PDB file of C-alpha atoms and ligand atoms in Angstrom:
ATOM      1  CA  MET D  19      81.359 152.653  45.357  1.00 93.00           C
ATOM      2  CA  LYS D  20      77.918 154.479  45.380  1.00 97.00           C
ATOM      3  CA  VAL D  21      74.994 153.315  47.655  1.00 98.00           C
ATOM      4  CA  LEU D  22      71.340 154.230  47.944  1.00 98.00           C
ATOM      5  CA  LEU D  23      70.327 153.696  51.524  1.00 98.00           C
ATOM      6  CA  LEU D  24      66.725 153.703  52.058  1.00 98.00           C
ATOM      7  CA  GLY D  25      65.892 155.009  55.345  1.00 97.00           C
ATOM      8  CA  GLY D  26      63.558 156.804  57.634  1.00 95.00           C
ATOM      9  CA  THR D  27      64.851 154.746  60.820  1.00 94.00           C
ATOM     10  CA  GLY D  28      67.579 155.262  63.399  1.00 94.00           C
ATOM     11  CA  GLU D  29      69.729 152.643  62.158  1.00 96.00           C
ATOM     12  CA  ALA D  30      69.560 153.978  58.633  1.00 97.00           C
ATOM     13  CA  ARG D  31      70.877 157.378  60.128  1.00 97.00           C
ATOM     14  CA  GLU D  32      73.706 155.462  61.854  1.00 97.00           C
ATOM     15  CA  LEU D  33      74.619 153.808  58.930  1.00 98.00           C
ATOM     16  CA  ALA D  34      74.732 156.921  56.699  1.00 98.00           C
ATOM     17  CA  GLY D  35      77.373 158.471  59.238  1.00 97.00           C
ATOM     18  CA  LEU D  36      79.300 155.050  59.406  1.00 98.00           C
ATOM     19  CA  LEU D  37      79.579 154.427  55.432  1.00 98.00           C
ATOM     20  CA  SER D  38      80.265 158.137  54.810  1.00 97.00           C
ATOM     21  CA  GLY D  39      82.994 158.143  57.454  1.00 96.00           C
ATOM     22  CA  ALA D  40      84.442 155.129  55.571  1.00 96.00           C
ATOM     23  CA  GLY D  41      84.625 156.715  52.375  1.00 95.00           C
ATOM     24  CA  VAL D  42      81.490 155.469  50.632  1.00 97.00           C
ATOM     25  CA  ASP D  43      79.505 157.690  48.652  1.00 97.00           C
ATOM     26  CA  VAL D  44      75.928 157.262  50.294  1.00 98.00           C
ATOM     27  CA  VAL D  45      72.751 158.832  49.235  1.00 98.00           C
ATOM     28  CA  SER D  46      69.977 158.552  51.832  1.00 98.00           C
ATOM     29  CA  SER D  47      66.380 158.308  50.610  1.00 98.00           C
ATOM     30  CA  LEU D  48      63.446 159.565  52.964  1.00 97.00           C
ATOM     31  CA  ALA D  49      59.888 159.339  51.969  1.00 96.00           C
ATOM     32  CA  GLY D  50      59.162 162.725  53.215  1.00 93.00           C
ATOM     33  CA  ARG D  51      56.067 162.090  55.312  1.00 87.00           C
ATOM     34  CA  THR D  52      56.939 163.026  58.653  1.00 83.00           C
ATOM     35  CA  THR D  53      57.515 166.717  59.393  1.00 78.00           C
ATOM     36  CA  ASP D  54      60.362 167.696  61.223  1.00 73.00           C
ATOM     37  CA  ALA D  55      62.128 164.492  60.199  1.00 77.00           C
ATOM     38  CA  ARG D  56      65.846 163.689  61.720  1.00 86.00           C
ATOM     39  CA  VAL D  57      67.809 164.032  58.612  1.00 89.00           C
ATOM     40  CA  PRO D  58      71.118 161.810  58.301  1.00 94.00           C
ATOM     41  CA  VAL D  59      74.407 163.241  57.504  1.00 93.00           C
ATOM     42  CA  GLY D  60      75.658 163.457  53.949  1.00 94.00           C
ATOM     43  CA  GLU D  61      73.557 163.520  50.644  1.00 97.00           C
ATOM     44  CA  VAL D  62      69.889 163.252  51.046  1.00 97.00           C
ATOM     45  CA  ARG D  63      67.040 162.969  48.625  1.00 97.00           C
ATOM     46  CA  VAL D  64      63.416 163.124  49.732  1.00 96.00           C
ATOM     47  CA  GLY D  65      60.204 161.585  48.227  1.00 97.00           C
ATOM     48  CA  GLY D  66      58.828 158.390  46.500  1.00 98.00           C
ATOM     49  CA  PHE D  67      60.551 157.293  43.314  1.00 98.00           C
ATOM     50  CA  GLY D  68      57.198 156.498  41.499  1.00 98.00           C
ATOM     51  CA  GLY D  69      57.138 152.590  42.254  1.00 98.00           C
ATOM     52  CA  ALA D  70      59.500 149.737  41.320  1.00 98.00           C
ATOM     53  CA  GLY D  71      59.922 151.142  37.878  1.00 98.00           C
ATOM     54  CA  GLY D  72      60.855 154.606  38.970  1.00 98.00           C
ATOM     55  CA  LEU D  73      63.292 153.238  41.605  1.00 98.00           C
ATOM     56  CA  ALA D  74      65.117 151.095  38.717  1.00 98.00           C
ATOM     57  CA  GLY D  75      65.238 154.207  36.587  1.00 98.00           C
ATOM     58  CA  TRP D  76      66.592 156.231  39.572  1.00 98.00           C
ATOM     59  CA  LEU D  77      69.243 153.431  40.236  1.00 98.00           C
ATOM     60  CA  ARG D  78      70.450 153.509  36.589  1.00 98.00           C
ATOM     61  CA  GLU D  79      70.377 157.448  36.119  1.00 98.00           C
ATOM     62  CA  HIS D  80      72.641 157.830  39.426  1.00 98.00           C
ATOM     63  CA  SER D  81      74.940 154.668  38.398  1.00 98.00           C
ATOM     64  CA  VAL D  82      74.316 153.153  42.042  1.00 98.00           C
ATOM     65  CA  ASP D  83      76.277 150.176  42.704  1.00 98.00           C
ATOM     66  CA  ALA D  84      74.342 148.578  45.742  1.00 98.00           C
ATOM     67  CA  VAL D  85      71.143 149.342  47.596  1.00 98.00           C
ATOM     68  CA  ILE D  86      70.591 149.136  51.447  1.00 98.00           C
ATOM     69  CA  ASP D  87      67.073 148.921  52.510  1.00 98.00           C
ATOM     70  CA  ALA D  88      67.137 150.079  56.254  1.00 98.00           C
ATOM     71  CA  THR D  89      63.444 151.022  56.004  1.00 98.00           C
ATOM     72  CA  HIS D  90      61.106 150.256  59.003  1.00 97.00           C
ATOM     73  CA  PRO D  91      60.018 146.679  59.400  1.00 98.00           C
ATOM     74  CA  PHE D  92      56.467 147.719  58.430  1.00 97.00           C
ATOM     75  CA  ALA D  93      57.343 149.849  55.448  1.00 97.00           C
ATOM     76  CA  ALA D  94      56.380 146.818  53.074  1.00 97.00           C
ATOM     77  CA  ASN D  95      55.693 148.849  49.840  1.00 98.00           C
ATOM     78  CA  ILE D  96      59.303 150.366  49.594  1.00 98.00           C
ATOM     79  CA  THR D  97      60.803 146.835  50.339  1.00 98.00           C
ATOM     80  CA  ALA D  98      58.902 145.137  47.472  1.00 98.00           C
ATOM     81  CA  ASN D  99      59.784 148.019  45.249  1.00 98.00           C
ATOM     82  CA  ALA D 100      63.592 147.856  45.942  1.00 98.00           C
ATOM     83  CA  PHE D 101      63.433 143.885  45.766  1.00 98.00           C
ATOM     84  CA  ALA D 102      61.723 144.346  42.326  1.00 98.00           C
ATOM     85  CA  ALA D 103      63.889 147.195  40.972  1.00 98.00           C
ATOM     86  CA  THR D 104      67.280 145.899  41.907  1.00 98.00           C
ATOM     87  CA  ARG D 105      66.087 142.364  40.332  1.00 98.00           C
ATOM     88  CA  GLU D 106      65.255 144.163  37.132  1.00 98.00           C
ATOM     89  CA  ILE D 107      68.601 145.875  36.720  1.00 98.00           C
ATOM     90  CA  GLY D 108      70.909 143.437  38.790  1.00 98.00           C
ATOM     91  CA  THR D 109      71.958 145.588  41.455  1.00 98.00           C
ATOM     92  CA  PRO D 110      72.874 144.008  44.844  1.00 98.00           C
ATOM     93  CA  LEU D 111      70.417 144.515  47.513  1.00 98.00           C
ATOM     94  CA  LEU D 112      70.754 144.099  51.162  1.00 98.00           C
ATOM     95  CA  VAL D 113      67.753 144.527  53.615  1.00 98.00           C
ATOM     96  CA  LEU D 114      68.602 145.342  57.268  1.00 98.00           C
ATOM     97  CA  ARG D 115      65.728 143.982  59.584  1.00 98.00           C
ATOM     98  CA  ARG D 116      66.301 144.404  63.164  1.00 97.00           C
ATOM     99  CA  LEU D 117      65.158 141.565  65.458  1.00 97.00           C
ATOM    100  CA  GLY D 118      61.432 141.663  66.452  1.00 98.00           C
ATOM    101  CA  TRP D 119      60.686 141.658  70.112  1.00 98.00           C
ATOM    102  CA  ILE D 120      60.402 138.420  72.265  1.00 97.00           C
ATOM    103  CA  ALA D 121      58.105 137.916  75.049  1.00 97.00           C
ATOM    104  CA  GLU D 122      59.370 137.427  78.609  1.00 95.00           C
ATOM    105  CA  PRO D 123      57.724 134.806  81.152  1.00 94.00           C
ATOM    106  CA  ASP D 124      55.448 137.648  82.646  1.00 93.00           C
ATOM    107  CA  ASP D 125      54.256 138.923  79.450  1.00 98.00           C
ATOM    108  CA  ASP D 126      50.596 138.424  78.339  1.00 98.00           C
ATOM    109  CA  TRP D 127      50.901 138.983  74.566  1.00 98.00           C
ATOM    110  CA  HIS D 128      48.445 138.357  71.871  1.00 98.00           C
ATOM    111  CA  TRP D 129      49.808 137.964  68.210  1.00 98.00           C
ATOM    112  CA  VAL D 130      47.657 139.078  65.350  1.00 98.00           C
ATOM    113  CA  GLU D 131      48.357 139.548  61.596  1.00 98.00           C
ATOM    114  CA  THR D 132      46.718 142.827  60.953  1.00 97.00           C
ATOM    115  CA  ALA D 133      45.332 146.210  62.411  1.00 98.00           C
ATOM    116  CA  SER D 134      41.586 144.857  61.816  1.00 98.00           C
ATOM    117  CA  ALA D 135      42.460 141.707  63.734  1.00 98.00           C
ATOM    118  CA  ALA D 136      43.741 143.554  66.559  1.00 98.00           C
ATOM    119  CA  ALA D 137      40.670 145.829  66.526  1.00 98.00           C
ATOM    120  CA  GLU D 138      38.514 142.705  66.645  1.00 98.00           C
ATOM    121  CA  LEU D 139      40.506 141.241  69.719  1.00 98.00           C
ATOM    122  CA  LEU D 140      40.586 144.485  71.769  1.00 98.00           C
ATOM    123  CA  PRO D 141      37.162 144.361  73.581  1.00 97.00           C
ATOM    124  CA  GLU D 142      37.983 140.875  74.921  1.00 98.00           C
ATOM    125  CA  LEU D 143      41.262 142.105  76.549  1.00 98.00           C
ATOM    126  CA  GLY D 144      40.231 145.488  78.123  1.00 98.00           C
ATOM    127  CA  LYS D 145      38.372 148.698  78.260  1.00 98.00           C
ATOM    128  CA  ARG D 146      40.884 151.476  77.999  1.00 98.00           C
ATOM    129  CA  ALA D 147      43.359 151.036  75.068  1.00 98.00           C
ATOM    130  CA  PHE D 148      46.556 152.628  74.180  1.00 98.00           C
ATOM    131  CA  LEU D 149      47.463 152.542  70.481  1.00 98.00           C
ATOM    132  CA  THR D 150      51.090 152.951  69.688  1.00 98.00           C
ATOM    133  CA  ILE D 151      50.819 151.586  65.850  1.00 97.00           C
ATOM    134  CA  GLY D 152      51.388 155.099  64.102  1.00 94.00           C
ATOM    135  CA  ARG D 153      48.995 156.806  61.923  1.00 94.00           C
ATOM    136  CA  GLN D 154      48.610 154.103  59.442  1.00 90.00           C
ATOM    137  CA  GLY D 155      46.037 151.567  60.474  1.00 91.00           C
ATOM    138  CA  LEU D 156      44.469 153.672  63.161  1.00 96.00           C
ATOM    139  CA  ASP D 157      40.944 153.726  61.412  1.00 96.00           C
ATOM    140  CA  ALA D 158      40.527 150.190  62.035  1.00 97.00           C
ATOM    141  CA  PHE D 159      40.016 150.878  65.742  1.00 98.00           C
ATOM    142  CA  ALA D 160      37.201 153.659  65.342  1.00 96.00           C
ATOM    143  CA  GLY D 161      34.316 151.243  65.885  1.00 95.00           C
ATOM    144  CA  THR D 162      35.682 149.330  68.979  1.00 96.00           C
ATOM    145  CA  GLY D 163      33.437 151.570  71.236  1.00 95.00           C
ATOM    146  CA  LEU D 164      36.287 151.465  73.910  1.00 98.00           C
ATOM    147  CA  TRP D 165      37.857 154.603  75.334  1.00 98.00           C
ATOM    148  CA  THR D 166      41.209 154.816  73.401  1.00 98.00           C
ATOM    149  CA  LEU D 167      44.486 156.779  73.457  1.00 98.00           C
ATOM    150  CA  ALA D 168      46.588 156.929  70.381  1.00 98.00           C
ATOM    151  CA  ARG D 169      50.259 157.998  70.120  1.00 98.00           C
ATOM    152  CA  CYS D 170      51.679 159.141  66.905  1.00 96.00           C
ATOM    153  CA  VAL D 171      54.464 161.269  65.492  1.00 93.00           C
ATOM    154  CA  ASP D 172      52.561 163.486  63.300  1.00 92.00           C
ATOM    155  CA  PRO D 173      48.736 164.018  63.497  1.00 92.00           C
ATOM    156  CA  PRO D 174      46.553 161.641  61.115  1.00 94.00           C
ATOM    157  CA  GLU D 175      44.666 163.493  58.462  1.00 92.00           C
ATOM    158  CA  PRO D 176      41.775 163.962  59.121  1.00 92.00           C
ATOM    159  CA  ARG D 177      42.161 164.198  62.886  1.00 93.00           C
ATOM    160  CA  PRO D 178      40.225 161.377  64.292  1.00 95.00           C
ATOM    161  CA  THR D 179      37.533 162.537  66.779  1.00 95.00           C
ATOM    162  CA  TRP D 180      36.780 158.997  68.433  1.00 97.00           C
ATOM    163  CA  CYS D 181      40.286 158.959  70.308  1.00 97.00           C
ATOM    164  CA  THR D 182      42.465 161.051  72.481  1.00 97.00           C
ATOM    165  CA  LEU D 183      45.814 161.955  70.542  1.00 97.00           C
ATOM    166  CA  ILE D 184      49.412 161.994  71.964  1.00 97.00           C
ATOM    167  CA  LEU D 185      51.930 163.533  69.435  1.00 96.00           C
ATOM    168  CA  ALA D 186      55.380 162.228  70.660  1.00 95.00           C
ATOM    169  CA  ARG D 187      58.384 160.837  69.026  1.00 92.00           C
ATOM    170  CA  GLY D 188      60.500 158.079  70.666  1.00 91.00           C
ATOM    171  CA  PRO D 189      62.625 157.035  72.306  1.00 92.00           C
ATOM    172  CA  PHE D 190      60.316 156.682  75.398  1.00 95.00           C
ATOM    173  CA  THR D 191      61.749 155.924  78.958  1.00 97.00           C
ATOM    174  CA  LEU D 192      60.198 153.210  81.228  1.00 98.00           C
ATOM    175  CA  VAL D 193      58.812 156.213  83.528  1.00 98.00           C
ATOM    176  CA  ASP D 194      57.391 158.051  80.579  1.00 96.00           C
ATOM    177  CA  GLU D 195      55.364 154.817  79.523  1.00 98.00           C
ATOM    178  CA  GLU D 196      54.547 153.820  82.883  1.00 98.00           C
ATOM    179  CA  THR D 197      53.161 157.430  83.710  1.00 98.00           C
ATOM    180  CA  ILE D 198      51.077 157.139  80.520  1.00 98.00           C
ATOM    181  CA  LEU D 199      49.524 153.842  81.260  1.00 98.00           C
ATOM    182  CA  ARG D 200      48.763 154.941  84.984  1.00 98.00           C
ATOM    183  CA  ASP D 201      47.371 158.362  84.263  1.00 98.00           C
ATOM    184  CA  HIS D 202      45.180 157.102  81.672  1.00 98.00           C
ATOM    185  CA  GLY D 203      43.934 153.896  83.259  1.00 98.00           C
ATOM    186  CA  ILE D 204      45.107 151.918  80.343  1.00 98.00           C
ATOM    187  CA  ASP D 205      44.166 148.189  80.533  1.00 98.00           C
ATOM    188  CA  VAL D 206      45.381 147.036  77.111  1.00 98.00           C
ATOM    189  CA  LEU D 207      48.306 148.014  74.687  1.00 98.00           C
ATOM    190  CA  VAL D 208      48.357 147.762  70.980  1.00 98.00           C
ATOM    191  CA  THR D 209      51.583 147.651  69.106  1.00 98.00           C
ATOM    192  CA  LYS D 210      53.225 146.610  65.983  1.00 98.00           C
ATOM    193  CA  ASP D 211      56.224 144.323  66.236  1.00 98.00           C
ATOM    194  CA  SER D 212      58.576 147.098  65.258  1.00 97.00           C
ATOM    195  CA  GLY D 213      61.477 145.649  67.422  1.00 97.00           C
ATOM    196  CA  GLY D 214      64.385 147.785  68.692  1.00 94.00           C
ATOM    197  CA  PRO D 215      65.276 149.508  71.935  1.00 92.00           C
ATOM    198  CA  ALA D 216      63.812 152.892  71.152  1.00 89.00           C
ATOM    199  CA  THR D 217      59.965 152.038  71.700  1.00 92.00           C
ATOM    200  CA  ALA D 218      60.496 148.791  73.694  1.00 96.00           C
ATOM    201  CA  ALA D 219      59.941 150.539  77.185  1.00 98.00           C
ATOM    202  CA  LYS D 220      56.035 150.197  76.804  1.00 98.00           C
ATOM    203  CA  LEU D 221      56.464 146.352  76.815  1.00 98.00           C
ATOM    204  CA  THR D 222      58.327 146.504  79.926  1.00 98.00           C
ATOM    205  CA  ALA D 223      55.749 149.010  81.462  1.00 98.00           C
ATOM    206  CA  ALA D 224      53.024 146.726  80.519  1.00 98.00           C
ATOM    207  CA  ARG D 225      54.640 143.624  81.969  1.00 98.00           C
ATOM    208  CA  ARG D 226      55.090 145.552  85.142  1.00 98.00           C
ATOM    209  CA  LEU D 227      51.581 146.661  85.701  1.00 98.00           C
ATOM    210  CA  GLY D 228      50.058 143.148  84.355  1.00 98.00           C
ATOM    211  CA  ILE D 229      48.532 144.801  81.120  1.00 98.00           C
ATOM    212  CA  PRO D 230      47.873 142.664  78.138  1.00 98.00           C
ATOM    213  CA  VAL D 231      49.597 143.431  74.785  1.00 98.00           C
ATOM    214  CA  ILE D 232      48.293 142.848  71.211  1.00 98.00           C
ATOM    215  CA  LEU D 233      51.244 142.772  68.750  1.00 98.00           C
ATOM    216  CA  ILE D 234      50.758 142.965  65.243  1.00 98.00           C
ATOM    217  CA  ARG D 235      53.066 140.764  63.242  1.00 98.00           C
ATOM    218  CA  ARG D 236      55.249 142.291  60.664  1.00 98.00           C
ATOM    219  CA  PRO D 237      54.831 141.980  56.993  1.00 97.00           C
ATOM    220  CA  PRO D 238      56.788 138.880  55.389  1.00 97.00           C
ATOM    221  CA  LEU D 239      59.995 140.103  53.440  1.00 98.00           C
ATOM    222  CA  PRO D 240      60.312 139.176  49.664  1.00 98.00           C
ATOM    223  CA  ALA D 241      61.388 135.543  49.345  1.00 97.00           C
ATOM    224  CA  GLY D 242      65.024 135.193  48.780  1.00 96.00           C
ATOM    225  CA  VAL D 243      65.980 138.582  49.605  1.00 98.00           C
ATOM    226  CA  ALA D 244      69.374 138.935  51.370  1.00 98.00           C
ATOM    227  CA  VAL D 245      69.068 140.088  55.022  1.00 98.00           C
ATOM    228  CA  VAL D 246      70.910 141.010  58.045  1.00 98.00           C
ATOM    229  CA  GLU D 247      69.936 142.290  61.561  1.00 98.00           C
ATOM    230  CA  THR D 248      72.526 144.583  62.528  1.00 98.00           C
ATOM    231  CA  VAL D 249      74.218 147.910  61.390  1.00 98.00           C
ATOM    232  CA  ALA D 250      77.535 146.298  61.739  1.00 98.00           C
ATOM    233  CA  GLU D 251      76.582 143.306  59.277  1.00 98.00           C
ATOM    234  CA  VAL D 252      75.684 146.047  56.563  1.00 98.00           C
ATOM    235  CA  VAL D 253      78.795 147.902  57.265  1.00 98.00           C
ATOM    236  CA  GLN D 254      80.716 144.559  56.590  1.00 98.00           C
ATOM    237  CA  TRP D 255      78.774 143.714  53.549  1.00 98.00           C
ATOM    238  CA  VAL D 256      79.381 147.057  52.042  1.00 97.00           C
ATOM    239  CA  MET D 257      83.047 147.081  52.782  1.00 95.00           C
ATOM    240  CA  ARG D 258      83.263 143.511  51.221  1.00 94.00           C
ATOM    241  CA  ALA D 259      81.453 144.711  48.160  1.00 89.00           C
ATOM    242  CA  SER D 260      83.345 147.754  47.740  1.00 87.00           C
ATOM    243  CA  HIS D 261      86.796 145.593  47.757  1.00 81.00           C
ATOM    244  CA  SER D 262      85.348 143.192  45.312  1.00 77.00           C
ATOM    245  CA  PRO D 263      86.730 143.698  41.731  1.00 67.00           C
ATOM    246  CA  SER D 264      83.345 144.253  40.029  1.00 60.00           C
ATOM    247  CA  THR D 265      82.641 147.545  41.967  1.00 57.00           C
TER     248      THR D 265
HETATM  249  P1  NAP Y 328      55.555 152.028  52.547  1.00 78.97           P
HETATM  250  O1  NAP Y 328      54.262 151.888  52.691  1.00 78.97           O
HETATM  251  O2  NAP Y 328      56.556 150.974  52.390  1.00 78.97           O
HETATM  252  O3  NAP Y 328      56.115 153.071  51.265  1.00 78.97           O
HETATM  253  C1  NAP Y 328      54.960 153.699  50.578  1.00 78.97           C
HETATM  254  C2  NAP Y 328      55.620 154.481  49.502  1.00 78.97           C
HETATM  255  O4  NAP Y 328      56.378 155.492  50.117  1.00 78.97           O
HETATM  256  C3  NAP Y 328      56.709 153.803  48.749  1.00 78.97           C
HETATM  257  O5  NAP Y 328      56.148 153.053  47.604  1.00 78.97           O
HETATM  258  C4  NAP Y 328      57.640 154.967  48.175  1.00 78.97           C
HETATM  259  O6  NAP Y 328      56.921 155.582  47.141  1.00 78.97           O
HETATM  260  C5  NAP Y 328      57.471 155.994  49.558  1.00 78.97           C
HETATM  261  N1  NAP Y 328      59.034 155.528  50.152  1.00 78.97           N
HETATM  262  C6  NAP Y 328      58.832 154.730  51.523  1.00 78.97           C
HETATM  263  N2  NAP Y 328      59.846 154.769  52.176  1.00 78.97           N
HETATM  264  C7  NAP Y 328      60.910 155.552  51.232  1.00 78.97           C
HETATM  265  C8  NAP Y 328      62.220 155.999  51.419  1.00 78.97           C
HETATM  266  N3  NAP Y 328      62.763 155.620  52.245  1.00 78.97           N
HETATM  267  N4  NAP Y 328      62.591 156.769  50.285  1.00 78.97           N
HETATM  268  C9  NAP Y 328      61.812 157.104  49.182  1.00 78.97           C
HETATM  269  N5  NAP Y 328      60.528 156.783  49.102  1.00 78.97           N
HETATM  270  C10 NAP Y 328      60.093 156.069  50.092  1.00 78.97           C
HETATM  271  O7  NAP Y 328      56.369 152.919  53.727  1.00 78.97           O
HETATM  272  P2  NAP Y 328      55.666 153.713  54.967  1.00 78.97           P
HETATM  273  O8  NAP Y 328      55.207 152.338  55.923  1.00 78.97           O
HETATM  274  O9  NAP Y 328      54.658 154.647  54.551  1.00 78.97           O
HETATM  275  O10 NAP Y 328      56.677 154.327  55.762  1.00 78.97           O
HETATM  276  C11 NAP Y 328      57.206 155.490  54.909  1.00 78.97           C
HETATM  277  C12 NAP Y 328      58.915 155.705  55.785  1.00 78.97           C
HETATM  278  O11 NAP Y 328      58.567 155.921  57.103  1.00 78.97           O
HETATM  279  C13 NAP Y 328      59.750 154.748  55.441  1.00 78.97           C
HETATM  280  O12 NAP Y 328      60.982 155.162  54.793  1.00 78.97           O
HETATM  281  C14 NAP Y 328      60.031 153.951  56.781  1.00 78.97           C
HETATM  282  O13 NAP Y 328      61.406 153.527  57.044  1.00 78.97           O
HETATM  283  C15 NAP Y 328      59.375 155.099  57.630  1.00 78.97           C
HETATM  284  N6  NAP Y 328      58.970 154.407  58.802  1.00 78.97           N
HETATM  285  C16 NAP Y 328      57.733 153.805  58.769  1.00 78.97           C
HETATM  286  C17 NAP Y 328      57.157 153.204  59.945  1.00 78.97           C
HETATM  287  C18 NAP Y 328      55.988 152.245  59.700  1.00 78.97           C
HETATM  288  O14 NAP Y 328      55.329 151.861  60.751  1.00 78.97           O
HETATM  289  N7  NAP Y 328      55.617 152.115  58.476  1.00 78.97           N
HETATM  290  C19 NAP Y 328      57.568 153.596  61.165  1.00 78.97           C
HETATM  291  C20 NAP Y 328      58.948 154.575  61.264  1.00 78.97           C
HETATM  292  C21 NAP Y 328      59.410 155.044  60.163  1.00 78.97           C
HETATM  293  P3  NAP Y 328      57.098 155.330  45.734  1.00 78.97           P
HETATM  294  O15 NAP Y 328      56.597 153.967  45.163  1.00 78.97           O
HETATM  295  O16 NAP Y 328      56.607 156.491  44.907  1.00 78.97           O
HETATM  296  O17 NAP Y 328      58.632 155.089  45.439  1.00 78.97           O
END
């Protein structure tokens, strides 16, 4: 059985190892935007496909039996393309979406739909902001007038002059996060609802320091797409499919 694994996440790297180890022919796909990306084991291809049509062509050309979308919850374009392409050619698709974060009683969380809505709300909640939303969407915060610290894996191009940048890649510990919040006198945090443990420590740190958090909601998944929440469920799905008579 041949599987295309759309990646760029820790879960996708884990899946590449597990599925390859189980004898599945896996090709991992990375967008190729991050320098020094952590590369999964096994066969890897890098770069866009050229939209849904290009992806459908690639799937046909490489005789792919199933597609696993294990991309980040905010990578909505590739997910929409995977849905459209697999529908067009009748290839099974499974989306892995880790659970979003859930507030605890002491949390002061404010949910918004977009980065622009987060920027609009920000001045009501604090004066020194910490943005942990990656590079995309940073520009929306350029006009808040607040002192702003932004953390990204790679520097935005062009490099913004209106904020202080930290370049770092998770996972981050609670000590890391409390130190950043304290050292920079942060009084409001902005994050996307990425979910997962690798970047959750900032939420615990904010709770412990009594700092409000603005959370940007995930984009919706395509209606009717098959979705699971864990790596184990993906492995089960692939094993079932690989033993079915049609593959
Ligand atoms: P996106 O907006 O959904 O995708 C933009 C375009 O990049 C897609 O249309 C596709 O180009 C290409 N692409 C994206 N993921 C790809 C993949 N795994 N393999 C091949 N092409 C891919 O995605 P994004 O938000 O820029 O994220 C890019 C990658 O970074 C994703 O793989 C994602 O898992 C990872 N990532 C994203 C975030 C985030 O916050 N967005 C965080 C951590 C990791 P074509 O249309 O030309 O095929």
